[in-house]
């Protein structure tokens, strides 16, 4: 069966450290992978895209890697801040232009 | 004003009632989607529409119907609500591919069926 798993439901990290979130998938052949941020009571907000032929993408303090052999994406937030506290969702895009979401990891950055 | 507006924000309804959730957008996107979000299950696609004349079922369409009244409006109906339809519902839009700029989500409707 198809599955998208994000490493843990919750992750606590000290301010200033690098947060690393994991997204693993099975039985998908994604053309691209996206990461979203979701705050309580709000809809997800798009952060970054990485395509199947790309290994790494960066945007300010964010970095995403994509390993289609391992079927895994890693999402890094460097120099984390309390304002980074949120739930982060990975989403796989297939050629049919549908997006399949993981369950999310709730990140808390402790001052 | 928000790019994607959902109404109502919260709704409590009784089992067996018909309810409609509405979504409007100012993004000018052709594609619109309805998702529901449940704890531990993530976002699951209910219906999607690639233009006004195109409606498609998602992975969990049973018990739901949709109407695309215009490019900017996409409504979701529960014909006879049941308690396991209690969830957070999101409308989203995308451009033709949804790839480069992601989906734009509304703020959600929290629906409780009692």
mmCIF file with all atom_site columns, C-alpha atoms in Angstrom:
data_model
loop_
_atom_site.group_PDB
_atom_site.id
_atom_site.type_symbol
_atom_site.label_atom_id
_atom_site.label_alt_id
_atom_site.label_comp_id
_atom_site.label_asym_id
_atom_site.label_entity_id
_atom_site.label_seq_id
_atom_site.pdbx_PDB_ins_code
_atom_site.Cartn_x
_atom_site.Cartn_y
_atom_site.Cartn_z
_atom_site.occupancy
_atom_site.B_iso_or_equiv
_atom_site.pdbx_formal_charge
_atom_site.auth_seq_id
_atom_site.auth_comp_id
_atom_site.auth_asym_id
_atom_site.auth_atom_id
_atom_site.pdbx_PDB_model_num
ATOM 1   C CA . UNK A 1 1   ? 0.000   0.000  0.000   1.00 0.00 ? 1   UNK A CA 1
ATOM 2   C CA . UNK A 1 2   ? 1.071   3.595  -0.469  1.00 0.00 ? 2   UNK A CA 1
ATOM 3   C CA . UNK A 1 3   ? 2.434   5.327  2.564   1.00 0.00 ? 3   UNK A CA 1
ATOM 4   C CA . UNK A 1 4   ? 4.046   8.636  3.466   1.00 0.00 ? 4   UNK A CA 1
ATOM 5   C CA . UNK A 1 5   ? 5.652   8.705  6.897   1.00 0.00 ? 5   UNK A CA 1
ATOM 6   C CA . UNK A 1 6   ? 7.127   11.656 8.706   1.00 0.00 ? 6   UNK A CA 1
ATOM 7   C CA . UNK A 1 7   ? 9.666   10.673 11.299  1.00 0.00 ? 7   UNK A CA 1
ATOM 8   C CA . UNK A 1 8   ? 7.872   11.600 14.437  1.00 0.00 ? 8   UNK A CA 1
ATOM 9   C CA . UNK A 1 9   ? 4.747   13.353 15.527  1.00 0.00 ? 9   UNK A CA 1
ATOM 10  C CA . UNK A 1 10  ? 6.680   15.858 17.615  1.00 0.00 ? 10  UNK A CA 1
ATOM 11  C CA . UNK A 1 11  ? 10.234  17.154 17.716  1.00 0.00 ? 11  UNK A CA 1
ATOM 12  C CA . UNK A 1 12  ? 11.654  19.485 20.362  1.00 0.00 ? 12  UNK A CA 1
ATOM 13  C CA . UNK A 1 13  ? 14.847  21.379 19.691  1.00 0.00 ? 13  UNK A CA 1
ATOM 14  C CA . UNK A 1 14  ? 16.873  24.095 21.375  1.00 0.00 ? 14  UNK A CA 1
ATOM 15  C CA . UNK A 1 15  ? 16.922  27.536 19.798  1.00 0.00 ? 15  UNK A CA 1
ATOM 16  C CA . UNK A 1 16  ? 19.902  27.998 17.503  1.00 0.00 ? 16  UNK A CA 1
ATOM 17  C CA . UNK A 1 17  ? 20.249  24.311 16.661  1.00 0.00 ? 17  UNK A CA 1
ATOM 18  C CA . UNK A 1 18  ? 19.431  22.679 13.335  1.00 0.00 ? 18  UNK A CA 1
ATOM 19  C CA . UNK A 1 19  ? 16.105  20.878 13.137  1.00 0.00 ? 19  UNK A CA 1
ATOM 20  C CA . UNK A 1 20  ? 15.964  17.880 10.799  1.00 0.00 ? 20  UNK A CA 1
ATOM 21  C CA . UNK A 1 21  ? 12.631  16.425 9.750   1.00 0.00 ? 21  UNK A CA 1
ATOM 22  C CA . UNK A 1 22  ? 12.265  13.241 7.736   1.00 0.00 ? 22  UNK A CA 1
ATOM 23  C CA . UNK A 1 23  ? 9.749   12.202 5.107   1.00 0.00 ? 23  UNK A CA 1
ATOM 24  C CA . UNK A 1 24  ? 9.795   8.594  3.880   1.00 0.00 ? 24  UNK A CA 1
ATOM 25  C CA . UNK A 1 25  ? 7.492   7.156  1.260   1.00 0.00 ? 25  UNK A CA 1
ATOM 26  C CA . UNK A 1 26  ? 6.623   3.766  -0.184  1.00 0.00 ? 26  UNK A CA 1
ATOM 27  C CA . UNK A 1 27  ? 4.886   2.794  -3.427  1.00 0.00 ? 27  UNK A CA 1
ATOM 28  C CA . UNK A 1 28  ? 4.932   6.274  -4.882  1.00 0.00 ? 28  UNK A CA 1
ATOM 29  C CA . UNK A 1 29  ? 6.904   7.579  -7.833  1.00 0.00 ? 29  UNK A CA 1
ATOM 30  C CA . UNK A 1 30  ? 6.846   11.290 -7.155  1.00 0.00 ? 30  UNK A CA 1
ATOM 31  C CA . UNK A 1 31  ? 7.813   13.785 -9.805  1.00 0.00 ? 31  UNK A CA 1
ATOM 32  C CA . UNK A 1 32  ? 8.454   16.319 -7.055  1.00 0.00 ? 32  UNK A CA 1
ATOM 33  C CA . UNK A 1 33  ? 8.143   16.813 -3.345  1.00 0.00 ? 33  UNK A CA 1
ATOM 34  C CA . UNK A 1 34  ? 6.955   19.886 -1.479  1.00 0.00 ? 34  UNK A CA 1
ATOM 35  C CA . UNK A 1 35  ? 7.210   21.009 2.107   1.00 0.00 ? 35  UNK A CA 1
ATOM 36  C CA . UNK A 1 36  ? 4.536   23.045 3.877   1.00 0.00 ? 36  UNK A CA 1
ATOM 37  C CA . UNK A 1 37  ? 4.268   24.768 7.217   1.00 0.00 ? 37  UNK A CA 1
ATOM 38  C CA . UNK A 1 38  ? 1.007   24.675 9.164   1.00 0.00 ? 38  UNK A CA 1
ATOM 39  C CA . UNK A 1 39  ? 0.228   26.789 12.212  1.00 0.00 ? 39  UNK A CA 1
ATOM 40  C CA . UNK A 1 40  ? -2.621  25.900 14.592  1.00 0.00 ? 40  UNK A CA 1
ATOM 41  C CA . UNK A 1 41  ? -6.009  26.819 13.161  1.00 0.00 ? 41  UNK A CA 1
ATOM 42  C CA . UNK A 1 42  ? -4.536  27.730 9.777   1.00 0.00 ? 42  UNK A CA 1
ATOM 43  C CA . UNK A 1 43  ? -4.112  26.091 6.420   1.00 0.00 ? 43  UNK A CA 1
ATOM 44  C CA . UNK A 1 44  ? -0.747  24.798 5.227   1.00 0.00 ? 44  UNK A CA 1
ATOM 45  C CA . UNK A 1 45  ? 1.592   27.310 3.626   1.00 0.00 ? 45  UNK A CA 1
ATOM 46  C CA . UNK A 1 46  ? 3.948   26.270 0.833   1.00 0.00 ? 46  UNK A CA 1
ATOM 47  C CA . UNK A 1 47  ? 7.661   26.531 1.639   1.00 0.00 ? 47  UNK A CA 1
ATOM 48  C CA . UNK A 1 48  ? 9.821   24.657 -0.846  1.00 0.00 ? 48  UNK A CA 1
ATOM 49  C CA . UNK A 1 49  ? 9.752   22.397 -3.859  1.00 0.00 ? 49  UNK A CA 1
ATOM 50  C CA . UNK A 1 50  ? 12.346  19.834 -4.895  1.00 0.00 ? 50  UNK A CA 1
ATOM 51  C CA . UNK A 1 51  ? 12.104  17.834 -8.097  1.00 0.00 ? 51  UNK A CA 1
ATOM 52  C CA . UNK A 1 52  ? 13.006  14.166 -8.579  1.00 0.00 ? 52  UNK A CA 1
ATOM 53  C CA . UNK A 1 53  ? 16.183  15.013 -10.479 1.00 0.00 ? 53  UNK A CA 1
ATOM 54  C CA . UNK A 1 54  ? 17.413  17.449 -7.805  1.00 0.00 ? 54  UNK A CA 1
ATOM 55  C CA . UNK A 1 55  ? 19.461  16.406 -4.803  1.00 0.00 ? 55  UNK A CA 1
ATOM 56  C CA . UNK A 1 56  ? 19.235  19.551 -2.704  1.00 0.00 ? 56  UNK A CA 1
ATOM 57  C CA . UNK A 1 57  ? 17.400  22.868 -2.553  1.00 0.00 ? 57  UNK A CA 1
ATOM 58  C CA . UNK A 1 58  ? 17.974  25.840 -0.267  1.00 0.00 ? 58  UNK A CA 1
ATOM 59  C CA . UNK A 1 59  ? 15.924  28.867 0.688   1.00 0.00 ? 59  UNK A CA 1
ATOM 60  C CA . UNK A 1 60  ? 17.266  31.151 3.391   1.00 0.00 ? 60  UNK A CA 1
ATOM 61  C CA . UNK A 1 61  ? 17.575  28.958 6.522   1.00 0.00 ? 61  UNK A CA 1
ATOM 62  C CA . UNK A 1 62  ? 15.760  26.034 4.921   1.00 0.00 ? 62  UNK A CA 1
ATOM 63  C CA . UNK A 1 63  ? 17.356  23.112 3.109   1.00 0.00 ? 63  UNK A CA 1
ATOM 64  C CA . UNK A 1 64  ? 15.649  20.130 1.520   1.00 0.00 ? 64  UNK A CA 1
ATOM 65  C CA . UNK A 1 65  ? 17.244  16.980 0.170   1.00 0.00 ? 65  UNK A CA 1
ATOM 66  C CA . UNK A 1 66  ? 15.585  14.326 -1.944  1.00 0.00 ? 66  UNK A CA 1
ATOM 67  C CA . UNK A 1 67  ? 16.916  10.786 -2.361  1.00 0.00 ? 67  UNK A CA 1
ATOM 68  C CA . UNK A 1 68  ? 14.745  8.764  -4.742  1.00 0.00 ? 68  UNK A CA 1
ATOM 69  C CA . UNK A 1 69  ? 16.814  5.638  -4.074  1.00 0.00 ? 69  UNK A CA 1
ATOM 70  C CA . UNK A 1 70  ? 16.172  5.783  -0.338  1.00 0.00 ? 70  UNK A CA 1
ATOM 71  C CA . UNK A 1 71  ? 12.670  7.191  -1.008  1.00 0.00 ? 71  UNK A CA 1
ATOM 72  C CA . UNK A 1 72  ? 13.337  9.897  1.502   1.00 0.00 ? 72  UNK A CA 1
ATOM 73  C CA . UNK A 1 73  ? 13.400  13.659 1.872   1.00 0.00 ? 73  UNK A CA 1
ATOM 74  C CA . UNK A 1 74  ? 15.100  15.529 4.680   1.00 0.00 ? 74  UNK A CA 1
ATOM 75  C CA . UNK A 1 75  ? 14.017  19.034 5.687   1.00 0.00 ? 75  UNK A CA 1
ATOM 76  C CA . UNK A 1 76  ? 16.476  21.129 7.671   1.00 0.00 ? 76  UNK A CA 1
ATOM 77  C CA . UNK A 1 77  ? 15.951  24.416 9.478   1.00 0.00 ? 77  UNK A CA 1
ATOM 78  C CA . UNK A 1 78  ? 19.270  25.915 10.512  1.00 0.00 ? 78  UNK A CA 1
ATOM 79  C CA . UNK A 1 79  ? 19.679  28.396 13.390  1.00 0.00 ? 79  UNK A CA 1
ATOM 80  C CA . UNK A 1 80  ? 16.169  27.538 14.529  1.00 0.00 ? 80  UNK A CA 1
ATOM 81  C CA . UNK A 1 81  ? 14.039  30.159 16.266  1.00 0.00 ? 81  UNK A CA 1
ATOM 82  C CA . UNK A 1 82  ? 10.928  29.913 18.447  1.00 0.00 ? 82  UNK A CA 1
ATOM 83  C CA . UNK A 1 83  ? 8.990   31.419 15.523  1.00 0.00 ? 83  UNK A CA 1
ATOM 84  C CA . UNK A 1 84  ? 9.801   28.266 13.544  1.00 0.00 ? 84  UNK A CA 1
ATOM 85  C CA . UNK A 1 85  ? 7.571   26.271 15.890  1.00 0.00 ? 85  UNK A CA 1
ATOM 86  C CA . UNK A 1 86  ? 4.805   24.775 13.750  1.00 0.00 ? 86  UNK A CA 1
ATOM 87  C CA . UNK A 1 87  ? 3.759   21.544 12.075  1.00 0.00 ? 87  UNK A CA 1
ATOM 88  C CA . UNK A 1 88  ? 5.637   20.721 8.896   1.00 0.00 ? 88  UNK A CA 1
ATOM 89  C CA . UNK A 1 89  ? 4.076   18.607 6.175   1.00 0.00 ? 89  UNK A CA 1
ATOM 90  C CA . UNK A 1 90  ? 5.717   16.890 3.262   1.00 0.00 ? 90  UNK A CA 1
ATOM 91  C CA . UNK A 1 91  ? 3.678   16.315 0.115   1.00 0.00 ? 91  UNK A CA 1
ATOM 92  C CA . UNK A 1 92  ? 4.426   14.148 -2.901  1.00 0.00 ? 92  UNK A CA 1
ATOM 93  C CA . UNK A 1 93  ? 3.411   15.280 -6.345  1.00 0.00 ? 93  UNK A CA 1
ATOM 94  C CA . UNK A 1 94  ? 2.757   12.687 -9.004  1.00 0.00 ? 94  UNK A CA 1
ATOM 95  C CA . UNK A 1 95  ? 2.519   13.096 -12.739 1.00 0.00 ? 95  UNK A CA 1
ATOM 96  C CA . UNK A 1 96  ? -1.266  13.218 -12.393 1.00 0.00 ? 96  UNK A CA 1
ATOM 97  C CA . UNK A 1 97  ? -0.884  16.574 -10.674 1.00 0.00 ? 97  UNK A CA 1
ATOM 98  C CA . UNK A 1 98  ? -2.282  15.348 -7.415  1.00 0.00 ? 98  UNK A CA 1
ATOM 99  C CA . UNK A 1 99  ? -0.613  15.988 -4.129  1.00 0.00 ? 99  UNK A CA 1
ATOM 100 C CA . UNK A 1 100 ? -0.392  13.391 -1.349  1.00 0.00 ? 100 UNK A CA 1
ATOM 101 C CA . UNK A 1 101 ? 0.390   14.625 2.141   1.00 0.00 ? 101 UNK A CA 1
ATOM 102 C CA . UNK A 1 102 ? 2.210   13.118 5.076   1.00 0.00 ? 102 UNK A CA 1
ATOM 103 C CA . UNK A 1 103 ? 0.781   13.388 8.586   1.00 0.00 ? 103 UNK A CA 1
ATOM 104 C CA . UNK A 1 104 ? 3.214   16.069 9.644   1.00 0.00 ? 104 UNK A CA 1
ATOM 105 C CA . UNK A 1 105 ? 5.818   16.650 12.335  1.00 0.00 ? 105 UNK A CA 1
ATOM 106 C CA . UNK A 1 106 ? 5.110   19.188 15.065  1.00 0.00 ? 106 UNK A CA 1
ATOM 107 C CA . UNK A 1 107 ? 8.302   21.137 15.735  1.00 0.00 ? 107 UNK A CA 1
ATOM 108 C CA . UNK A 1 108 ? 8.806   23.081 18.956  1.00 0.00 ? 108 UNK A CA 1
ATOM 109 C CA . UNK A 1 109 ? 11.837  25.330 19.246  1.00 0.00 ? 109 UNK A CA 1
ATOM 110 C CA . UNK A 1 110 ? 12.665  25.956 22.891  1.00 0.00 ? 110 UNK A CA 1
ATOM 111 C CA . UNK A 1 111 ? 14.140  29.363 23.763  1.00 0.00 ? 111 UNK A CA 1
ATOM 112 C CA . UNK B 2 1   ? -8.407  39.896 1.953   1.00 0.00 ? 1   UNK B CA 1
ATOM 113 C CA . UNK B 2 2   ? -7.364  36.257 1.978   1.00 0.00 ? 2   UNK B CA 1
ATOM 114 C CA . UNK B 2 3   ? -6.557  34.614 -1.358  1.00 0.00 ? 3   UNK B CA 1
ATOM 115 C CA . UNK B 2 4   ? -8.724  31.603 -0.465  1.00 0.00 ? 4   UNK B CA 1
ATOM 116 C CA . UNK B 2 5   ? -11.732 32.192 1.763   1.00 0.00 ? 5   UNK B CA 1
ATOM 117 C CA . UNK B 2 6   ? -13.688 29.433 3.420   1.00 0.00 ? 6   UNK B CA 1
ATOM 118 C CA . UNK B 2 7   ? -17.037 29.807 5.117   1.00 0.00 ? 7   UNK B CA 1
ATOM 119 C CA . UNK B 2 8   ? -18.060 29.032 7.751   1.00 0.00 ? 8   UNK B CA 1
ATOM 120 C CA . UNK B 2 9   ? -14.936 28.804 9.946   1.00 0.00 ? 9   UNK B CA 1
ATOM 121 C CA . UNK B 2 10  ? -16.687 26.600 12.472  1.00 0.00 ? 10  UNK B CA 1
ATOM 122 C CA . UNK B 2 11  ? -19.883 24.615 12.285  1.00 0.00 ? 11  UNK B CA 1
ATOM 123 C CA . UNK B 2 12  ? -21.684 22.216 14.542  1.00 0.00 ? 12  UNK B CA 1
ATOM 124 C CA . UNK B 2 13  ? -24.416 20.189 12.908  1.00 0.00 ? 13  UNK B CA 1
ATOM 125 C CA . UNK B 2 14  ? -26.591 17.229 13.756  1.00 0.00 ? 14  UNK B CA 1
ATOM 126 C CA . UNK B 2 15  ? -26.409 13.765 12.261  1.00 0.00 ? 15  UNK B CA 1
ATOM 127 C CA . UNK B 2 16  ? -28.498 13.495 9.122   1.00 0.00 ? 16  UNK B CA 1
ATOM 128 C CA . UNK B 2 17  ? -28.449 17.198 8.287   1.00 0.00 ? 17  UNK B CA 1
ATOM 129 C CA . UNK B 2 18  ? -27.310 18.526 4.933   1.00 0.00 ? 18  UNK B CA 1
ATOM 130 C CA . UNK B 2 19  ? -24.489 21.017 5.127   1.00 0.00 ? 19  UNK B CA 1
ATOM 131 C CA . UNK B 2 20  ? -22.534 23.027 2.587   1.00 0.00 ? 20  UNK B CA 1
ATOM 132 C CA . UNK B 2 21  ? -19.027 24.396 2.982   1.00 0.00 ? 21  UNK B CA 1
ATOM 133 C CA . UNK B 2 22  ? -18.075 27.189 0.656   1.00 0.00 ? 22  UNK B CA 1
ATOM 134 C CA . UNK B 2 23  ? -14.798 28.266 -0.857  1.00 0.00 ? 23  UNK B CA 1
ATOM 135 C CA . UNK B 2 24  ? -13.942 31.265 -2.979  1.00 0.00 ? 24  UNK B CA 1
ATOM 136 C CA . UNK B 2 25  ? -10.579 32.391 -4.341  1.00 0.00 ? 25  UNK B CA 1
ATOM 137 C CA . UNK B 2 26  ? -9.013  35.487 -5.802  1.00 0.00 ? 26  UNK B CA 1
ATOM 138 C CA . UNK B 2 27  ? -5.878  33.770 -7.095  1.00 0.00 ? 27  UNK B CA 1
ATOM 139 C CA . UNK B 2 28  ? -7.273  33.298 -10.593 1.00 0.00 ? 28  UNK B CA 1
ATOM 140 C CA . UNK B 2 29  ? -6.329  29.628 -10.428 1.00 0.00 ? 29  UNK B CA 1
ATOM 141 C CA . UNK B 2 30  ? -8.201  27.078 -12.488 1.00 0.00 ? 30  UNK B CA 1
ATOM 142 C CA . UNK B 2 31  ? -7.646  24.195 -10.118 1.00 0.00 ? 31  UNK B CA 1
ATOM 143 C CA . UNK B 2 32  ? -9.461  23.802 -6.825  1.00 0.00 ? 32  UNK B CA 1
ATOM 144 C CA . UNK B 2 33  ? -9.412  21.039 -4.223  1.00 0.00 ? 33  UNK B CA 1
ATOM 145 C CA . UNK B 2 34  ? -11.194 19.922 -1.090  1.00 0.00 ? 34  UNK B CA 1
ATOM 146 C CA . UNK B 2 35  ? -9.214  18.106 1.613   1.00 0.00 ? 35  UNK B CA 1
ATOM 147 C CA . UNK B 2 36  ? -10.088 16.892 5.049   1.00 0.00 ? 36  UNK B CA 1
ATOM 148 C CA . UNK B 2 37  ? -7.567  16.689 7.883   1.00 0.00 ? 37  UNK B CA 1
ATOM 149 C CA . UNK B 2 38  ? -7.833  14.259 10.751  1.00 0.00 ? 38  UNK B CA 1
ATOM 150 C CA . UNK B 2 39  ? -5.309  13.741 13.554  1.00 0.00 ? 39  UNK B CA 1
ATOM 151 C CA . UNK B 2 40  ? -2.854  11.010 12.606  1.00 0.00 ? 40  UNK B CA 1
ATOM 152 C CA . UNK B 2 41  ? -4.189  10.719 9.071   1.00 0.00 ? 41  UNK B CA 1
ATOM 153 C CA . UNK B 2 42  ? -2.979  13.890 7.464   1.00 0.00 ? 42  UNK B CA 1
ATOM 154 C CA . UNK B 2 43  ? -4.691  15.668 4.616   1.00 0.00 ? 43  UNK B CA 1
ATOM 155 C CA . UNK B 2 44  ? -6.798  13.475 2.366   1.00 0.00 ? 44  UNK B CA 1
ATOM 156 C CA . UNK B 2 45  ? -8.256  14.543 -0.949  1.00 0.00 ? 45  UNK B CA 1
ATOM 157 C CA . UNK B 2 46  ? -12.046 14.505 -1.236  1.00 0.00 ? 46  UNK B CA 1
ATOM 158 C CA . UNK B 2 47  ? -12.701 16.097 -4.646  1.00 0.00 ? 47  UNK B CA 1
ATOM 159 C CA . UNK B 2 48  ? -10.841 18.230 -7.120  1.00 0.00 ? 48  UNK B CA 1
ATOM 160 C CA . UNK B 2 49  ? -11.727 20.318 -10.139 1.00 0.00 ? 49  UNK B CA 1
ATOM 161 C CA . UNK B 2 50  ? -9.387  21.409 -12.916 1.00 0.00 ? 50  UNK B CA 1
ATOM 162 C CA . UNK B 2 51  ? -11.886 23.806 -14.438 1.00 0.00 ? 51  UNK B CA 1
ATOM 163 C CA . UNK B 2 52  ? -15.565 24.695 -14.199 1.00 0.00 ? 52  UNK B CA 1
ATOM 164 C CA . UNK B 2 53  ? -16.671 21.698 -16.264 1.00 0.00 ? 53  UNK B CA 1
ATOM 165 C CA . UNK B 2 54  ? -14.304 19.216 -14.686 1.00 0.00 ? 54  UNK B CA 1
ATOM 166 C CA . UNK B 2 55  ? -15.032 17.463 -11.380 1.00 0.00 ? 55  UNK B CA 1
ATOM 167 C CA . UNK B 2 56  ? -13.077 14.466 -10.109 1.00 0.00 ? 56  UNK B CA 1
ATOM 168 C CA . UNK B 2 57  ? -13.329 12.220 -7.093  1.00 0.00 ? 57  UNK B CA 1
ATOM 169 C CA . UNK B 2 58  ? -10.431 12.003 -4.709  1.00 0.00 ? 58  UNK B CA 1
ATOM 170 C CA . UNK B 2 59  ? -9.504  9.165  -2.398  1.00 0.00 ? 59  UNK B CA 1
ATOM 171 C CA . UNK B 2 60  ? -12.375 9.665  0.076   1.00 0.00 ? 60  UNK B CA 1
ATOM 172 C CA . UNK B 2 61  ? -15.360 11.046 -1.870  1.00 0.00 ? 61  UNK B CA 1
ATOM 173 C CA . UNK B 2 62  ? -18.090 8.801  -0.433  1.00 0.00 ? 62  UNK B CA 1
ATOM 174 C CA . UNK B 2 63  ? -20.672 10.836 1.459   1.00 0.00 ? 63  UNK B CA 1
ATOM 175 C CA . UNK B 2 64  ? -19.599 14.103 -0.185  1.00 0.00 ? 64  UNK B CA 1
ATOM 176 C CA . UNK B 2 65  ? -20.530 16.032 -3.306  1.00 0.00 ? 65  UNK B CA 1
ATOM 177 C CA . UNK B 2 66  ? -19.177 19.220 -4.843  1.00 0.00 ? 66  UNK B CA 1
ATOM 178 C CA . UNK B 2 67  ? -20.244 22.007 -7.123  1.00 0.00 ? 67  UNK B CA 1
ATOM 179 C CA . UNK B 2 68  ? -17.992 24.319 -9.130  1.00 0.00 ? 68  UNK B CA 1
ATOM 180 C CA . UNK B 2 69  ? -20.216 27.330 -9.606  1.00 0.00 ? 69  UNK B CA 1
ATOM 181 C CA . UNK B 2 70  ? -17.577 29.499 -11.229 1.00 0.00 ? 70  UNK B CA 1
ATOM 182 C CA . UNK B 2 71  ? -13.837 29.579 -11.669 1.00 0.00 ? 71  UNK B CA 1
ATOM 183 C CA . UNK B 2 72  ? -13.551 31.220 -8.276  1.00 0.00 ? 72  UNK B CA 1
ATOM 184 C CA . UNK B 2 73  ? -16.089 29.166 -6.319  1.00 0.00 ? 73  UNK B CA 1
ATOM 185 C CA . UNK B 2 74  ? -16.048 25.538 -5.247  1.00 0.00 ? 74  UNK B CA 1
ATOM 186 C CA . UNK B 2 75  ? -18.447 24.215 -2.617  1.00 0.00 ? 75  UNK B CA 1
ATOM 187 C CA . UNK B 2 76  ? -18.490 20.941 -0.733  1.00 0.00 ? 76  UNK B CA 1
ATOM 188 C CA . UNK B 2 77  ? -21.720 19.335 0.470   1.00 0.00 ? 77  UNK B CA 1
ATOM 189 C CA . UNK B 2 78  ? -22.402 16.646 2.985   1.00 0.00 ? 78  UNK B CA 1
ATOM 190 C CA . UNK B 2 79  ? -25.802 15.323 1.982   1.00 0.00 ? 79  UNK B CA 1
ATOM 191 C CA . UNK B 2 80  ? -26.493 13.570 5.273   1.00 0.00 ? 80  UNK B CA 1
ATOM 192 C CA . UNK B 2 81  ? -23.811 14.315 7.834   1.00 0.00 ? 81  UNK B CA 1
ATOM 193 C CA . UNK B 2 82  ? -22.510 11.556 10.091  1.00 0.00 ? 82  UNK B CA 1
ATOM 194 C CA . UNK B 2 83  ? -20.236 11.818 13.145  1.00 0.00 ? 83  UNK B CA 1
ATOM 195 C CA . UNK B 2 84  ? -17.161 10.374 11.403  1.00 0.00 ? 84  UNK B CA 1
ATOM 196 C CA . UNK B 2 85  ? -17.248 13.351 9.061   1.00 0.00 ? 85  UNK B CA 1
ATOM 197 C CA . UNK B 2 86  ? -16.175 15.486 11.996  1.00 0.00 ? 86  UNK B CA 1
ATOM 198 C CA . UNK B 2 87  ? -12.886 16.951 10.783  1.00 0.00 ? 87  UNK B CA 1
ATOM 199 C CA . UNK B 2 88  ? -11.046 20.033 9.636   1.00 0.00 ? 88  UNK B CA 1
ATOM 200 C CA . UNK B 2 89  ? -11.844 20.769 5.982   1.00 0.00 ? 89  UNK B CA 1
ATOM 201 C CA . UNK B 2 90  ? -9.561  22.718 3.704   1.00 0.00 ? 90  UNK B CA 1
ATOM 202 C CA . UNK B 2 91  ? -10.082 24.190 0.289   1.00 0.00 ? 91  UNK B CA 1
ATOM 203 C CA . UNK B 2 92  ? -7.000  24.749 -1.847  1.00 0.00 ? 92  UNK B CA 1
ATOM 204 C CA . UNK B 2 93  ? -6.171  26.159 -5.251  1.00 0.00 ? 93  UNK B CA 1
ATOM 205 C CA . UNK B 2 94  ? -3.274  25.785 -7.631  1.00 0.00 ? 94  UNK B CA 1
ATOM 206 C CA . UNK B 2 95  ? -2.132  26.962 -10.996 1.00 0.00 ? 95  UNK B CA 1
ATOM 207 C CA . UNK B 2 96  ? -1.969  24.546 -13.866 1.00 0.00 ? 96  UNK B CA 1
ATOM 208 C CA . UNK B 2 97  ? 0.746   22.407 -12.381 1.00 0.00 ? 97  UNK B CA 1
ATOM 209 C CA . UNK B 2 98  ? 0.680   23.143 -8.674  1.00 0.00 ? 98  UNK B CA 1
ATOM 210 C CA . UNK B 2 99  ? 4.318   22.268 -8.750  1.00 0.00 ? 99  UNK B CA 1
ATOM 211 C CA . UNK B 2 100 ? 6.377   25.439 -8.611  1.00 0.00 ? 100 UNK B CA 1
ATOM 212 C CA . UNK B 2 101 ? 4.306   27.575 -6.277  1.00 0.00 ? 101 UNK B CA 1
ATOM 213 C CA . UNK B 2 102 ? 2.512   24.893 -4.313  1.00 0.00 ? 102 UNK B CA 1
ATOM 214 C CA . UNK B 2 103 ? -1.102  24.883 -3.334  1.00 0.00 ? 103 UNK B CA 1
ATOM 215 C CA . UNK B 2 104 ? -2.739  27.873 -1.653  1.00 0.00 ? 104 UNK B CA 1
ATOM 216 C CA . UNK B 2 105 ? -4.949  26.793 1.213   1.00 0.00 ? 105 UNK B CA 1
ATOM 217 C CA . UNK B 2 106 ? -7.801  28.502 2.963   1.00 0.00 ? 106 UNK B CA 1
ATOM 218 C CA . UNK B 2 107 ? -7.904  28.746 6.739   1.00 0.00 ? 107 UNK B CA 1
ATOM 219 C CA . UNK B 2 108 ? -10.189 25.761 7.044   1.00 0.00 ? 108 UNK B CA 1
ATOM 220 C CA . UNK B 2 109 ? -13.643 24.905 8.351   1.00 0.00 ? 109 UNK B CA 1
ATOM 221 C CA . UNK B 2 110 ? -13.863 22.980 11.567  1.00 0.00 ? 110 UNK B CA 1
ATOM 222 C CA . UNK B 2 111 ? -16.938 20.777 11.277  1.00 0.00 ? 111 UNK B CA 1
ATOM 223 C CA . UNK B 2 112 ? -18.418 18.855 14.174  1.00 0.00 ? 112 UNK B CA 1
ATOM 224 C CA . UNK B 2 113 ? -21.239 16.400 13.585  1.00 0.00 ? 113 UNK B CA 1
ATOM 225 C CA . UNK B 2 114 ? -23.107 15.457 16.753  1.00 0.00 ? 114 UNK B CA 1
#
